[in-house]
CSV table of C-alpha atoms in Angstrom, one decimal:
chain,number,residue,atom,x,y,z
A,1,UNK,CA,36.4,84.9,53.4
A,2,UNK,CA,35.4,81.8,54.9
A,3,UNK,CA,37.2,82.3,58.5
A,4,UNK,CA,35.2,85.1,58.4
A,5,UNK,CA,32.3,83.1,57.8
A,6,UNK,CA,33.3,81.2,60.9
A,7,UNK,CA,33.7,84.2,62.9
A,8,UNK,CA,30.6,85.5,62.1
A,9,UNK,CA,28.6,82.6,63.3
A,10,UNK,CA,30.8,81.9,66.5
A,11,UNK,CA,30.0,85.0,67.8
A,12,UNK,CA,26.6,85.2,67.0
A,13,UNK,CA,25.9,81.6,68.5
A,14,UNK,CA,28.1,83.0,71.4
A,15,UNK,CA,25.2,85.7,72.5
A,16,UNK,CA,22.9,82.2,73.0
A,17,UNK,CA,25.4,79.8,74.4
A,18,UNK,CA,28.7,81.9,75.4
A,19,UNK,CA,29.3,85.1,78.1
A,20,UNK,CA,31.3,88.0,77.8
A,21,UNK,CA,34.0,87.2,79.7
A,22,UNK,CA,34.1,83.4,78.2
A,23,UNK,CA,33.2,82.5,74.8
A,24,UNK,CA,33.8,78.8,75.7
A,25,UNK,CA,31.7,79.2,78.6
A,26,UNK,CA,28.9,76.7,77.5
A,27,UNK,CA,32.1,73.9,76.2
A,28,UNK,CA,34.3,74.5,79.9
A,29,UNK,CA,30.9,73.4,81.3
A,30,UNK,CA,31.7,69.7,80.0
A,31,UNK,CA,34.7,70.1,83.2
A,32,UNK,CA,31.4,70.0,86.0
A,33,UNK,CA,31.4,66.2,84.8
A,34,UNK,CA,35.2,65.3,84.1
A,35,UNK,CA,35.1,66.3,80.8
A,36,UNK,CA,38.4,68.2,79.8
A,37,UNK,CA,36.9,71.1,77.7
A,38,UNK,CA,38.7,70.7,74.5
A,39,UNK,CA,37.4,67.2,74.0
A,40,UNK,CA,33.6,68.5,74.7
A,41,UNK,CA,34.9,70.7,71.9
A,42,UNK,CA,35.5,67.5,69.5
A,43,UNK,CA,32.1,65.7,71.1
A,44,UNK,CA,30.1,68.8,69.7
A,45,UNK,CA,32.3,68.6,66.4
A,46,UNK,CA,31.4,65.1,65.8
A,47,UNK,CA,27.7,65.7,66.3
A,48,UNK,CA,28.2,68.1,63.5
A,49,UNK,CA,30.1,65.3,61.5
A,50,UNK,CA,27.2,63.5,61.9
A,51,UNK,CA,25.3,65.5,60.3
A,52,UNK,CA,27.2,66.1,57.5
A,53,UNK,CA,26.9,61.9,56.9
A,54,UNK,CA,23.4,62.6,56.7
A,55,UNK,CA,23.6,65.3,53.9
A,56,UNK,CA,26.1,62.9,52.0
A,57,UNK,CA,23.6,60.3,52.3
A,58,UNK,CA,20.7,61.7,52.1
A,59,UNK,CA,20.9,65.1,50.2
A,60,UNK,CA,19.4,67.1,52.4
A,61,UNK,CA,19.0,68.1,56.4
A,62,UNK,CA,15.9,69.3,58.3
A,63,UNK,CA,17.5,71.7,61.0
A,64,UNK,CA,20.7,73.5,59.5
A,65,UNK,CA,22.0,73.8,56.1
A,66,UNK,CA,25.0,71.5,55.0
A,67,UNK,CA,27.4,75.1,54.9
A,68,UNK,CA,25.9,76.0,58.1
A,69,UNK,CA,27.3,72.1,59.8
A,70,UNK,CA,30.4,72.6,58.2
A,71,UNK,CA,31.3,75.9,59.1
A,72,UNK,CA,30.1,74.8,62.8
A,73,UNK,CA,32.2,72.1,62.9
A,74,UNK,CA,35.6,74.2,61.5
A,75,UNK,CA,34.6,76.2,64.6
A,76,UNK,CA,34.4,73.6,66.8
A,77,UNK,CA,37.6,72.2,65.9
A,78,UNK,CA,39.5,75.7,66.3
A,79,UNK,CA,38.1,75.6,69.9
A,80,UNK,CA,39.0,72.1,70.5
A,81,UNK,CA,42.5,73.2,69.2
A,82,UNK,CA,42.6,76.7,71.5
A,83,UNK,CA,41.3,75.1,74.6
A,84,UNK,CA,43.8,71.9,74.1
A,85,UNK,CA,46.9,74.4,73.9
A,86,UNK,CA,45.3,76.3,76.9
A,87,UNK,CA,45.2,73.0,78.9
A,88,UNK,CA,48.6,71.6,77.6
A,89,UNK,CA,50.4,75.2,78.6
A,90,UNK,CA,48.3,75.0,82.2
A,91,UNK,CA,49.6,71.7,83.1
A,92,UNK,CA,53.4,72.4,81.6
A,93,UNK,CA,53.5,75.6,84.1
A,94,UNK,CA,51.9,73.3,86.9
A,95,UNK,CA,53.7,70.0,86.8
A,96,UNK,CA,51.3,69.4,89.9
């Protein structure tokens, strides 16, 4: 149930952020400034962490609920993940 929670969200956050021929679109960006794409992945996961430091101190957050940060940040972390193995199998079939 909770994958599909993350699903769910991912693709609706994907019509505002994402295109339909490249859900990671709006993360591959980070690669116009030297930033490999699956560690903007685990830049925009941390952000997420930080929120959920917040909640744990604070109780509460003013933007996004606590399940809504955590489910975000599982999601960013599977992207990280997908677009580290693209990157890894890339450079082992182009030793260049």
């Amino acid at each position: 149930m909770i994958l599909g929670e993350i699903a769910a969200m991912h693709a609706k956050k994907n019509a505002d952020y994402g295109s339909n021929s490249d859900p990671y679109a709006n993360v591959r960006a980070a690669e116009e400034f030297d930033v490999e794409a699956w560690r903007a992945a685990v830049l925009r996961a941390n952000e997420k962490l930080t929120r959920i430091k917040t909640f744990c101190r604070n109780g509460k957050l003013e933007n996004e609920s606590i399940e809504d940060s955590l489910l975000d940040g599982a999601s960013y972390f599977i992207i990280a993940l997908r677009l580290f193995r693209e990157s890894r199998d890339c450079n082992a079939s182009n030793p260049n």
